[in-house]
Amino acid sequence: MPTSTQVQLVRRPQGWPVPEDFRTVTVDLPDLGPDQVRVANAFLSVDPYMRGRMNDAESYVAPFALDATMTGGAVGRVVESTSADVPVGAAVTHDLGWRDVAQGDAARFRVVDDDLPLSAYLGVLGMTAFTAHVGLLQIAQMKPGEVVFVSGAAGAVGSMAGQIARLKGASRVIGSAGSPAKVARVRERYGFDAAFDYKDGHVYRQLRAAAPDGIDVYFDNVGGVHLEAAIGTLNRDGRVALCGAISGYNDEQAQPGPRNMARIIQQGLTLRGFTVGFHPQHYPAFVADMREWVSTGQIAYDETVIDGLDHAVDAFLAMMRGETTGKTLVRL
Ligand code: NAP
């Protein structure tokens, strides 16, 4: 009988998750029903939003259930099928991650073109790059000639947001990241005009030094001190795409908000939050842009790959701690 090895949440983390919050189980898989597929996963995505789903709190996605297998982005190949639309051998993406074999109705699996390494469909052609595209162009409405600041600039979303800003004609792109090696990569490989290490000191002062004429757009992956610094640096009619606030995801007490909210009034700023799943209408424009940039070598993308389902929790924690660069993936 075919089996699937899966990672489950058994306890809601308090602060930073620990290995004891999870367990690995192996379950028998039933025979396929009509119009179903069985998929051998090749890569699983670990993402910051998963930390929110480990809490029992109301959000835009339901919390992970306790003692149930976690879900998340994954890509793999169909090994058995009763569906004409999703045949054996097809490469598919889906949201049944945190397991080595996924099985279910064919409608849950999306066939991808299979012309790039499979991991690309979770990164440069996946949810994280799409988030960068939507956030920068639709939410923040970035225009050519504007100055753009991106936090989390060496990560999956941030590395894309900064490069998309450059490709769409920003006059200056500034990034922040959490180590000298990441700062160097942001400048040299991703082509940001300036970058700084937020752990080096005062974020506002470093941002001001990098943006002597202020910024027009802030792509916020981090929240907290970064958001306050950006509000203090935004020019008149500036816009913020509130994408994430990872600096607070493991806090047991919510952080206070920015202390300079009055500046939003004085400068006529717009701060707009979004989650990418609510913007599917923009997906075709993203794919058209990204396929061109990838095929012409205009965009650089990196992956940190950690091997083995038994290291999936370690991969998630390494990503949250800033120990990885680009898109963080688990290879099976
Ligand atoms: P990522 O940037 O690849 O990985 C997370 C990064 O966060 C780490 O590498 C680390 O980089 C940084 N970080 C951790 N703690 C930090 C802190 N206290 N202050 C500043 N930076 C910190 O992850 P991602 O998948 O691209 O996600 C980036 C953000 O976008 C997250 O906030 C995520 O929740 C959000 N997101 C939102 C949507 C949406 O639809 N709105 C979709 C996808 C992702 P350093 O080494 O630089 O600290």
mmCIF file of C-alpha atoms and ligand atoms in Angstrom:
data_model
loop_
_atom_site.group_PDB
_atom_site.id
_atom_site.type_symbol
_atom_site.label_atom_id
_atom_site.label_comp_id
_atom_site.label_asym_id
_atom_site.label_seq_id
_atom_site.Cartn_x
_atom_site.Cartn_y
_atom_site.Cartn_z
ATOM 1 C CA MET A 1 0.000 0.000 0.000
ATOM 2 C CA PRO A 2 1.400 3.473 -0.852
ATOM 3 C CA THR A 3 2.222 5.654 2.131
ATOM 4 C CA SER A 4 2.808 9.358 2.777
ATOM 5 C CA THR A 5 5.111 10.788 5.423
ATOM 6 C CA GLN A 6 3.741 14.059 6.793
ATOM 7 C CA VAL A 7 4.533 16.780 9.334
ATOM 8 C CA GLN A 8 1.814 17.712 11.811
ATOM 9 C CA LEU A 9 1.405 20.498 14.349
ATOM 10 C CA VAL A 10 0.720 18.992 17.775
ATOM 11 C CA ARG A 11 1.000 22.083 19.992
ATOM 12 C CA ARG A 12 0.606 25.813 19.389
ATOM 13 C CA PRO A 13 4.020 27.501 19.738
ATOM 14 C CA GLN A 14 4.549 30.118 22.422
ATOM 15 C CA GLY A 15 6.974 32.613 20.912
ATOM 16 C CA TRP A 16 9.509 30.827 18.707
ATOM 17 C CA PRO A 17 8.388 27.345 17.595
ATOM 18 C CA VAL A 18 10.395 24.388 18.954
ATOM 19 C CA PRO A 19 10.708 20.863 17.482
ATOM 20 C CA GLU A 20 8.355 19.499 20.173
ATOM 21 C CA ASP A 21 5.508 21.522 18.600
ATOM 22 C CA PHE A 22 5.599 19.139 15.601
ATOM 23 C CA ARG A 23 5.628 15.430 14.842
ATOM 24 C CA THR A 24 6.181 13.308 11.747
ATOM 25 C CA VAL A 25 3.757 10.518 10.894
ATOM 26 C CA THR A 26 3.477 8.006 8.066
ATOM 27 C CA VAL A 27 -0.017 7.205 6.845
ATOM 28 C CA ASP A 28 -1.411 4.707 4.346
ATOM 29 C CA LEU A 29 -2.960 6.240 1.254
ATOM 30 C CA PRO A 30 -6.272 4.944 -0.102
ATOM 31 C CA ASP A 31 -6.714 3.995 -3.755
ATOM 32 C CA LEU A 32 -7.427 6.930 -6.028
ATOM 33 C CA GLY A 33 -11.073 7.823 -6.581
ATOM 34 C CA PRO A 34 -12.384 9.183 -9.901
ATOM 35 C CA ASP A 35 -10.582 12.289 -11.168
ATOM 36 C CA GLN A 36 -7.861 12.167 -8.535
ATOM 37 C CA VAL A 37 -4.057 12.230 -8.617
ATOM 38 C CA ARG A 38 -1.140 11.089 -6.484
ATOM 39 C CA VAL A 39 1.900 13.370 -6.576
ATOM 40 C CA ALA A 40 5.472 12.764 -5.478
ATOM 41 C CA ASN A 41 6.487 16.149 -4.087
ATOM 42 C CA ALA A 42 9.871 17.452 -5.222
ATOM 43 C CA PHE A 43 10.031 20.705 -3.213
ATOM 44 C CA LEU A 44 8.065 22.198 -0.332
ATOM 45 C CA SER A 45 7.900 25.914 0.367
ATOM 46 C CA VAL A 46 8.445 27.254 3.894
ATOM 47 C CA ASP A 47 6.950 30.721 4.327
ATOM 48 C CA PRO A 48 6.662 33.299 7.125
ATOM 49 C CA TYR A 49 2.831 33.300 6.978
ATOM 50 C CA MET A 50 2.921 29.727 8.297
ATOM 51 C CA ARG A 51 3.946 31.091 11.696
ATOM 52 C CA GLY A 52 0.625 32.969 11.894
ATOM 53 C CA ARG A 53 -1.280 29.806 11.007
ATOM 54 C CA MET A 54 0.335 28.011 13.962
ATOM 55 C CA ASN A 55 -1.575 30.372 16.313
ATOM 56 C CA ASP A 56 -5.220 29.935 17.108
ATOM 57 C CA ALA A 57 -6.113 33.401 15.857
ATOM 58 C CA GLU A 58 -8.529 34.764 13.309
ATOM 59 C CA SER A 59 -6.773 35.754 10.070
ATOM 60 C CA TYR A 60 -7.236 35.667 6.311
ATOM 61 C CA VAL A 61 -6.427 31.930 6.374
ATOM 62 C CA ALA A 62 -7.644 29.444 8.970
ATOM 63 C CA PRO A 63 -5.173 28.301 11.648
ATOM 64 C CA PHE A 64 -3.461 24.932 11.179
ATOM 65 C CA ALA A 65 -5.543 22.331 13.027
ATOM 66 C CA LEU A 66 -3.756 20.472 15.814
ATOM 67 C CA ASP A 67 -2.850 16.824 15.098
ATOM 68 C CA ALA A 68 -3.491 17.393 11.397
ATOM 69 C CA THR A 69 -0.950 17.573 8.593
ATOM 70 C CA MET A 70 0.103 21.122 7.780
ATOM 71 C CA THR A 71 -0.444 22.515 4.306
ATOM 72 C CA GLY A 72 1.630 24.865 2.180
ATOM 73 C CA GLY A 73 2.995 25.445 -1.299
ATOM 74 C CA ALA A 74 4.626 22.483 -3.039
ATOM 75 C CA VAL A 75 5.636 21.280 -6.480
ATOM 76 C CA GLY A 76 5.971 17.727 -7.694
ATOM 77 C CA ARG A 77 5.214 15.179 -10.366
ATOM 78 C CA VAL A 78 2.093 13.085 -10.853
ATOM 79 C CA VAL A 79 2.860 9.378 -10.252
ATOM 80 C CA GLU A 80 -0.676 8.011 -10.507
ATOM 81 C CA SER A 81 -3.801 9.557 -11.991
ATOM 82 C CA THR A 82 -7.425 8.935 -12.824
ATOM 83 C CA SER A 83 -7.725 12.405 -14.374
ATOM 84 C CA ALA A 84 -7.410 13.123 -18.088
ATOM 85 C CA ASP A 85 -6.471 16.737 -17.346
ATOM 86 C CA VAL A 86 -3.633 15.953 -14.925
ATOM 87 C CA PRO A 87 -1.831 12.901 -16.355
ATOM 88 C CA VAL A 88 1.031 10.824 -14.955
ATOM 89 C CA GLY A 89 4.312 12.675 -15.455
ATOM 90 C CA ALA A 90 2.800 16.170 -15.314
ATOM 91 C CA ALA A 91 4.553 18.756 -13.139
ATOM 92 C CA VAL A 92 2.064 20.336 -10.734
ATOM 93 C CA THR A 93 1.930 22.946 -7.997
ATOM 94 C CA HIS A 94 -0.533 22.701 -5.119
ATOM 95 C CA ASP A 95 -1.003 23.576 -1.470
ATOM 96 C CA LEU A 96 -0.607 20.120 0.074
ATOM 97 C CA GLY A 97 2.912 20.686 1.357
ATOM 98 C CA TRP A 98 4.608 19.283 4.493
ATOM 99 C CA ARG A 99 4.339 15.712 3.094
ATOM 100 C CA ASP A 100 6.355 13.647 0.647
ATOM 101 C CA VAL A 101 3.357 12.299 -1.275
ATOM 102 C CA ALA A 102 0.203 14.340 -1.842
ATOM 103 C CA GLN A 103 -3.076 12.940 -3.057
ATOM 104 C CA GLY A 104 -6.468 14.407 -3.819
ATOM 105 C CA ASP A 105 -8.896 15.733 -6.382
ATOM 106 C CA ALA A 106 -7.197 16.773 -9.620
ATOM 107 C CA ALA A 107 -8.792 20.235 -9.334
ATOM 108 C CA ARG A 108 -6.470 21.002 -6.372
ATOM 109 C CA PHE A 109 -3.386 20.588 -8.562
ATOM 110 C CA ARG A 110 -2.253 23.061 -11.208
ATOM 111 C CA VAL A 111 -0.243 21.771 -14.167
ATOM 112 C CA VAL A 112 2.805 23.990 -14.860
ATOM 113 C CA ASP A 113 4.805 24.372 -18.059
ATOM 114 C CA ASP A 114 7.748 22.276 -16.864
ATOM 115 C CA ASP A 115 10.334 24.232 -18.864
ATOM 116 C CA LEU A 116 12.249 25.456 -15.793
ATOM 117 C CA PRO A 117 13.596 23.545 -12.792
ATOM 118 C CA LEU A 118 10.569 22.632 -10.672
ATOM 119 C CA SER A 119 11.727 24.783 -7.737
ATOM 120 C CA ALA A 120 11.220 27.923 -9.859
ATOM 121 C CA TYR A 121 7.457 27.437 -9.619
ATOM 122 C CA LEU A 122 7.648 28.117 -5.873
ATOM 123 C CA GLY A 123 9.937 31.150 -6.206
ATOM 124 C CA VAL A 124 10.637 33.278 -9.241
ATOM 125 C CA LEU A 125 7.465 32.041 -10.981
ATOM 126 C CA GLY A 126 5.603 31.348 -7.772
ATOM 127 C CA MET A 127 3.709 33.018 -4.968
ATOM 128 C CA THR A 128 6.594 35.055 -3.552
ATOM 129 C CA ALA A 129 7.571 36.783 -6.798
ATOM 130 C CA PHE A 130 3.896 37.336 -7.633
ATOM 131 C CA THR A 131 3.531 39.024 -4.232
ATOM 132 C CA ALA A 132 6.404 41.369 -5.054
ATOM 133 C CA HIS A 133 4.883 42.245 -8.443
ATOM 134 C CA VAL A 134 1.376 42.903 -7.089
ATOM 135 C CA GLY A 135 2.597 44.778 -4.031
ATOM 136 C CA LEU A 136 4.901 47.101 -5.873
ATOM 137 C CA LEU A 137 2.872 47.802 -9.013
ATOM 138 C CA GLN A 138 -0.765 47.432 -7.920
ATOM 139 C CA ILE A 139 -0.762 48.223 -4.207
ATOM 140 C CA ALA A 140 2.005 50.850 -4.022
ATOM 141 C CA GLN A 141 1.407 52.003 -7.627
ATOM 142 C CA MET A 142 5.118 52.556 -8.208
ATOM 143 C CA LYS A 143 5.857 54.879 -11.149
ATOM 144 C CA PRO A 144 9.055 55.266 -13.212
ATOM 145 C CA GLY A 145 11.424 57.800 -11.681
ATOM 146 C CA GLU A 146 10.425 57.107 -8.074
ATOM 147 C CA VAL A 147 12.694 56.198 -5.168
ATOM 148 C CA VAL A 148 11.817 52.801 -3.671
ATOM 149 C CA PHE A 149 12.822 51.244 -0.361
ATOM 150 C CA VAL A 150 12.440 47.484 0.226
ATOM 151 C CA SER A 151 13.000 45.756 3.583
ATOM 152 C CA GLY A 152 13.808 42.053 3.771
ATOM 153 C CA ALA A 153 15.689 42.747 0.547
ATOM 154 C CA ALA A 154 17.663 39.483 0.419
ATOM 155 C CA GLY A 155 14.571 37.315 0.914
ATOM 156 C CA ALA A 156 12.195 35.665 -1.519
ATOM 157 C CA VAL A 157 9.762 38.578 -1.840
ATOM 158 C CA GLY A 158 12.214 41.421 -1.186
ATOM 159 C CA SER A 159 14.852 40.344 -3.719
ATOM 160 C CA MET A 160 12.120 40.289 -6.359
ATOM 161 C CA ALA A 161 10.507 43.573 -5.289
ATOM 162 C CA GLY A 162 13.772 45.494 -5.587
ATOM 163 C CA GLN A 163 14.608 44.064 -8.993
ATOM 164 C CA ILE A 164 11.084 44.634 -10.301
ATOM 165 C CA ALA A 165 11.353 48.261 -9.145
ATOM 166 C CA ARG A 166 14.575 48.657 -11.143
ATOM 167 C CA LEU A 167 13.118 46.921 -14.211
ATOM 168 C CA LYS A 168 10.034 49.170 -14.036
ATOM 169 C CA GLY A 169 12.131 52.327 -14.005
ATOM 170 C CA ALA A 170 12.648 53.353 -10.370
ATOM 171 C CA SER A 171 15.256 56.098 -10.154
ATOM 172 C CA ARG A 172 16.831 54.636 -7.010
ATOM 173 C CA VAL A 173 16.274 51.355 -5.157
ATOM 174 C CA ILE A 174 17.349 50.961 -1.532
ATOM 175 C CA GLY A 175 17.269 47.749 0.486
ATOM 176 C CA SER A 176 17.827 46.591 4.042
ATOM 177 C CA ALA A 177 18.882 43.138 5.182
ATOM 178 C CA GLY A 178 20.279 41.439 8.260
ATOM 179 C CA SER A 179 23.960 40.686 7.534
ATOM 180 C CA PRO A 180 26.942 42.122 5.629
ATOM 181 C CA ALA A 181 26.861 39.172 3.204
ATOM 182 C CA LYS A 182 23.189 39.822 2.428
ATOM 183 C CA VAL A 183 23.809 43.544 1.982
ATOM 184 C CA ALA A 184 26.597 42.780 -0.499
ATOM 185 C CA ARG A 185 24.345 40.393 -2.405
ATOM 186 C CA VAL A 186 21.502 42.917 -2.521
ATOM 187 C CA ARG A 187 23.806 45.481 -4.108
ATOM 188 C CA GLU A 188 25.992 43.324 -6.316
ATOM 189 C CA ARG A 189 23.663 40.565 -7.463
ATOM 190 C CA TYR A 190 20.211 42.158 -7.231
ATOM 191 C CA GLY A 191 21.431 45.560 -8.430
ATOM 192 C CA PHE A 192 20.012 47.768 -5.662
ATOM 193 C CA ASP A 193 21.619 51.233 -5.700
ATOM 194 C CA ALA A 194 22.168 51.202 -1.940
ATOM 195 C CA ALA A 195 21.673 48.797 0.927
ATOM 196 C CA PHE A 196 22.303 48.695 4.659
ATOM 197 C CA ASP A 197 22.451 46.180 7.499
ATOM 198 C CA TYR A 198 19.591 46.999 9.855
ATOM 199 C CA LYS A 199 21.440 45.235 12.679
ATOM 200 C CA ASP A 200 24.263 47.782 12.356
ATOM 201 C CA GLY A 201 22.365 50.570 14.048
ATOM 202 C CA HIS A 202 19.621 53.093 13.765
ATOM 203 C CA VAL A 203 17.356 52.148 10.824
ATOM 204 C CA TYR A 204 16.010 55.680 10.286
ATOM 205 C CA ARG A 205 19.502 57.214 10.155
ATOM 206 C CA GLN A 206 20.785 54.554 7.778
ATOM 207 C CA LEU A 207 17.751 54.944 5.535
ATOM 208 C CA ARG A 208 18.092 58.754 5.491
ATOM 209 C CA ALA A 209 21.757 58.428 4.543
ATOM 210 C CA ALA A 210 20.863 56.074 1.689
ATOM 211 C CA ALA A 211 17.932 58.251 0.550
ATOM 212 C CA PRO A 212 19.029 61.881 0.927
ATOM 213 C CA ASP A 213 16.038 63.026 -1.171
ATOM 214 C CA GLY A 214 13.553 60.814 0.677
ATOM 215 C CA ILE A 215 11.609 57.834 -0.678
ATOM 216 C CA ASP A 216 8.377 57.661 -2.679
ATOM 217 C CA VAL A 217 7.472 54.001 -2.127
ATOM 218 C CA TYR A 218 8.146 51.604 0.733
ATOM 219 C CA PHE A 219 7.660 47.852 0.245
ATOM 220 C CA ASP A 220 7.301 46.613 3.827
ATOM 221 C CA ASN A 221 8.207 43.006 4.598
ATOM 222 C CA VAL A 222 9.211 43.639 8.172
ATOM 223 C CA GLY A 223 7.007 46.145 10.069
ATOM 224 C CA GLY A 224 8.124 47.555 13.433
ATOM 225 C CA VAL A 225 11.140 49.858 13.443
ATOM 226 C CA HIS A 226 11.477 49.672 9.661
ATOM 227 C CA LEU A 227 7.938 50.916 9.114
ATOM 228 C CA GLU A 228 8.452 53.841 11.469
ATOM 229 C CA ALA A 229 11.716 54.742 9.699
ATOM 230 C CA ALA A 230 10.027 54.585 6.308
ATOM 231 C CA ILE A 231 7.116 56.787 7.418
ATOM 232 C CA GLY A 232 9.713 59.292 8.594
ATOM 233 C CA THR A 233 11.444 59.243 5.195
ATOM 234 C CA LEU A 234 8.521 59.183 2.743
ATOM 235 C CA ASN A 235 8.026 62.169 0.480
ATOM 236 C CA ARG A 236 4.696 63.899 -0.072
ATOM 237 C CA ASP A 237 2.004 61.502 -1.446
ATOM 238 C CA GLY A 238 4.283 58.542 -0.745
ATOM 239 C CA ARG A 239 2.844 55.028 -0.689
ATOM 240 C CA VAL A 240 3.517 51.939 1.382
ATOM 241 C CA ALA A 241 2.644 48.373 0.370
ATOM 242 C CA LEU A 242 2.183 46.585 3.700
ATOM 243 C CA CYS A 243 3.195 43.074 2.694
ATOM 244 C CA GLY A 244 4.453 41.540 5.935
ATOM 245 C CA ALA A 245 5.588 42.341 9.457
ATOM 246 C CA ILE A 246 7.975 39.494 10.210
ATOM 247 C CA SER A 247 9.772 41.381 12.980
ATOM 248 C CA GLY A 248 6.765 40.663 15.201
ATOM 249 C CA TYR A 249 5.637 37.180 14.104
ATOM 250 C CA ASN A 250 7.172 35.380 17.098
ATOM 251 C CA ASP A 251 6.342 38.062 19.667
ATOM 252 C CA GLU A 252 4.146 36.968 22.540
ATOM 253 C CA GLN A 253 3.015 40.587 23.063
ATOM 254 C CA ALA A 254 2.068 42.750 20.063
ATOM 255 C CA GLN A 255 4.522 45.573 19.350
ATOM 256 C CA PRO A 256 3.324 49.180 19.674
ATOM 257 C CA GLY A 257 2.590 50.847 16.339
ATOM 258 C CA PRO A 258 4.754 53.505 14.673
ATOM 259 C CA ARG A 259 5.139 56.609 16.854
ATOM 260 C CA ASN A 260 5.093 59.012 13.916
ATOM 261 C CA MET A 261 1.596 58.391 12.544
ATOM 262 C CA ALA A 262 0.968 62.148 12.361
ATOM 263 C CA ARG A 263 3.413 62.238 9.471
ATOM 264 C CA ILE A 264 0.958 60.121 7.446
ATOM 265 C CA ILE A 265 -1.451 63.078 7.683
ATOM 266 C CA GLN A 266 1.129 65.789 7.109
ATOM 267 C CA GLN A 267 2.646 64.129 4.035
ATOM 268 C CA GLY A 268 -0.603 62.729 2.607
ATOM 269 C CA LEU A 269 0.770 59.182 2.747
ATOM 270 C CA THR A 270 -1.121 56.030 1.772
ATOM 271 C CA LEU A 271 -0.448 52.777 3.628
ATOM 272 C CA ARG A 272 -2.230 49.817 2.057
ATOM 273 C CA GLY A 273 -2.100 46.214 3.201
ATOM 274 C CA PHE A 274 -2.706 43.259 0.931
ATOM 275 C CA THR A 275 -2.514 39.495 0.684
ATOM 276 C CA VAL A 276 -1.646 38.152 -2.711
ATOM 277 C CA GLY A 277 -4.394 35.528 -2.804
ATOM 278 C CA PHE A 278 -6.985 38.286 -3.172
ATOM 279 C CA HIS A 279 -5.393 39.594 -6.394
ATOM 280 C CA PRO A 280 -5.569 36.710 -8.910
ATOM 281 C CA GLN A 281 -6.599 39.087 -11.696
ATOM 282 C CA HIS A 282 -3.012 40.376 -11.822
ATOM 283 C CA TYR A 283 -1.428 36.944 -12.250
ATOM 284 C CA PRO A 284 -1.266 37.002 -16.094
ATOM 285 C CA ALA A 285 0.587 40.355 -16.092
ATOM 286 C CA PHE A 286 3.066 38.952 -13.557
ATOM 287 C CA VAL A 287 3.727 35.803 -15.586
ATOM 288 C CA ALA A 288 4.205 37.797 -18.788
ATOM 289 C CA ASP A 289 6.749 40.120 -17.152
ATOM 290 C CA MET A 290 8.582 37.438 -15.224
ATOM 291 C CA ARG A 291 8.886 34.982 -18.096
ATOM 292 C CA GLU A 292 10.461 37.700 -20.200
ATOM 293 C CA TRP A 293 12.874 38.759 -17.455
ATOM 294 C CA VAL A 294 13.881 35.163 -16.679
ATOM 295 C CA SER A 295 14.358 34.189 -20.336
ATOM 296 C CA THR A 296 16.456 37.289 -21.039
ATOM 297 C CA GLY A 297 18.484 36.955 -17.848
ATOM 298 C CA GLN A 298 17.331 40.311 -16.499
ATOM 299 C CA ILE A 299 16.379 39.019 -13.073
ATOM 300 C CA ALA A 300 18.567 37.134 -10.599
ATOM 301 C CA TYR A 301 16.976 34.639 -8.252
ATOM 302 C CA ASP A 302 18.409 32.493 -5.495
ATOM 303 C CA GLU A 303 17.221 29.541 -3.498
ATOM 304 C CA THR A 304 18.341 28.085 -0.204
ATOM 305 C CA VAL A 305 17.577 24.365 -0.392
ATOM 306 C CA ILE A 306 17.441 22.135 2.688
ATOM 307 C CA ASP A 307 17.187 18.401 2.118
ATOM 308 C CA GLY A 308 14.658 16.062 3.658
ATOM 309 C CA LEU A 309 11.161 16.243 5.103
ATOM 310 C CA ASP A 310 12.685 15.515 8.519
ATOM 311 C CA HIS A 311 14.418 18.904 8.230
ATOM 312 C CA ALA A 312 11.317 20.852 7.169
ATOM 313 C CA VAL A 313 10.831 22.426 10.606
ATOM 314 C CA ASP A 314 14.557 23.300 10.739
ATOM 315 C CA ALA A 315 14.223 24.916 7.295
ATOM 316 C CA PHE A 316 11.240 26.950 8.434
ATOM 317 C CA LEU A 317 13.066 28.153 11.551
ATOM 318 C CA ALA A 318 16.269 28.937 9.626
ATOM 319 C CA MET A 319 14.227 31.092 7.223
ATOM 320 C CA MET A 320 12.510 32.906 10.105
ATOM 321 C CA ARG A 321 15.880 33.554 11.795
ATOM 322 C CA GLY A 322 17.368 35.053 8.640
ATOM 323 C CA GLU A 323 19.842 32.220 8.050
ATOM 324 C CA THR A 324 18.699 31.680 4.464
ATOM 325 C CA THR A 325 18.780 33.814 1.321
ATOM 326 C CA GLY A 326 16.310 34.052 -1.561
ATOM 327 C CA LYS A 327 13.505 31.486 -1.596
ATOM 328 C CA THR A 328 13.787 28.856 1.131
ATOM 329 C CA LEU A 329 12.787 25.349 0.003
ATOM 330 C CA VAL A 330 12.809 21.799 1.294
ATOM 331 C CA ARG A 331 13.902 19.210 -1.297
ATOM 332 C CA LEU A 332 12.417 15.723 -1.008
HETATM 333 P P1 NAP B 1 12.050 35.771 3.337
HETATM 334 O O1 NAP B 1 12.291 37.236 3.239
HETATM 335 O O2 NAP B 1 12.632 34.900 2.288
HETATM 336 O O3 NAP B 1 12.530 35.236 4.757
HETATM 337 C C1 NAP B 1 12.235 35.933 5.902
HETATM 338 C C2 NAP B 1 13.319 37.001 6.190
HETATM 339 O O4 NAP B 1 12.844 37.900 7.167
HETATM 340 C C3 NAP B 1 14.578 36.419 6.784
HETATM 341 O O5 NAP B 1 15.457 35.967 5.799
HETATM 342 C C4 NAP B 1 15.146 37.605 7.558
HETATM 343 O O6 NAP B 1 16.099 38.288 6.750
HETATM 344 C C5 NAP B 1 13.950 38.539 7.733
HETATM 345 N N1 NAP B 1 13.700 38.824 9.140
HETATM 346 C C6 NAP B 1 13.459 37.948 10.133
HETATM 347 N N2 NAP B 1 13.298 38.608 11.309
HETATM 348 C C7 NAP B 1 13.455 39.940 11.032
HETATM 349 C C8 NAP B 1 13.400 41.120 11.830
HETATM 350 N N3 NAP B 1 13.166 41.077 13.150
HETATM 351 N N4 NAP B 1 13.607 42.306 11.208
HETATM 352 C C9 NAP B 1 13.852 42.360 9.890
HETATM 353 N N5 NAP B 1 13.904 41.269 9.088
HETATM 354 C C10 NAP B 1 13.704 40.077 9.660
HETATM 355 O O7 NAP B 1 10.476 35.537 3.425
HETATM 356 P P2 NAP B 1 9.416 35.898 2.293
HETATM 357 O O8 NAP B 1 8.670 34.662 1.972
HETATM 358 O O9 NAP B 1 10.077 36.638 1.199
HETATM 359 O O10 NAP B 1 8.421 36.864 3.056
HETATM 360 C C11 NAP B 1 8.813 38.216 3.327
HETATM 361 C C12 NAP B 1 7.648 38.953 3.974
HETATM 362 O O11 NAP B 1 6.560 39.005 3.058
HETATM 363 C C13 NAP B 1 7.116 38.289 5.243
HETATM 364 O O12 NAP B 1 6.742 39.290 6.155
HETATM 365 C C14 NAP B 1 5.888 37.558 4.749
HETATM 366 O O13 NAP B 1 4.954 37.346 5.770
HETATM 367 C C15 NAP B 1 5.395 38.506 3.680
HETATM 368 N N6 NAP B 1 4.578 37.902 2.628
HETATM 369 C C16 NAP B 1 3.354 38.472 2.420
HETATM 370 C C17 NAP B 1 2.554 38.002 1.405
HETATM 371 C C18 NAP B 1 1.248 38.693 1.146
HETATM 372 O O14 NAP B 1 0.430 38.177 0.371
HETATM 373 N N7 NAP B 1 1.010 39.833 1.785
HETATM 374 C C19 NAP B 1 2.976 36.923 0.599
HETATM 375 C C20 NAP B 1 4.242 36.367 0.831
HETATM 376 C C21 NAP B 1 5.037 36.874 1.866
HETATM 377 P P3 NAP B 1 17.306 39.145 7.394
HETATM 378 O O15 NAP B 1 18.468 38.219 7.468
HETATM 379 O O16 NAP B 1 17.465 40.238 6.400
HETATM 380 O O17 NAP B 1 16.850 39.594 8.754
#
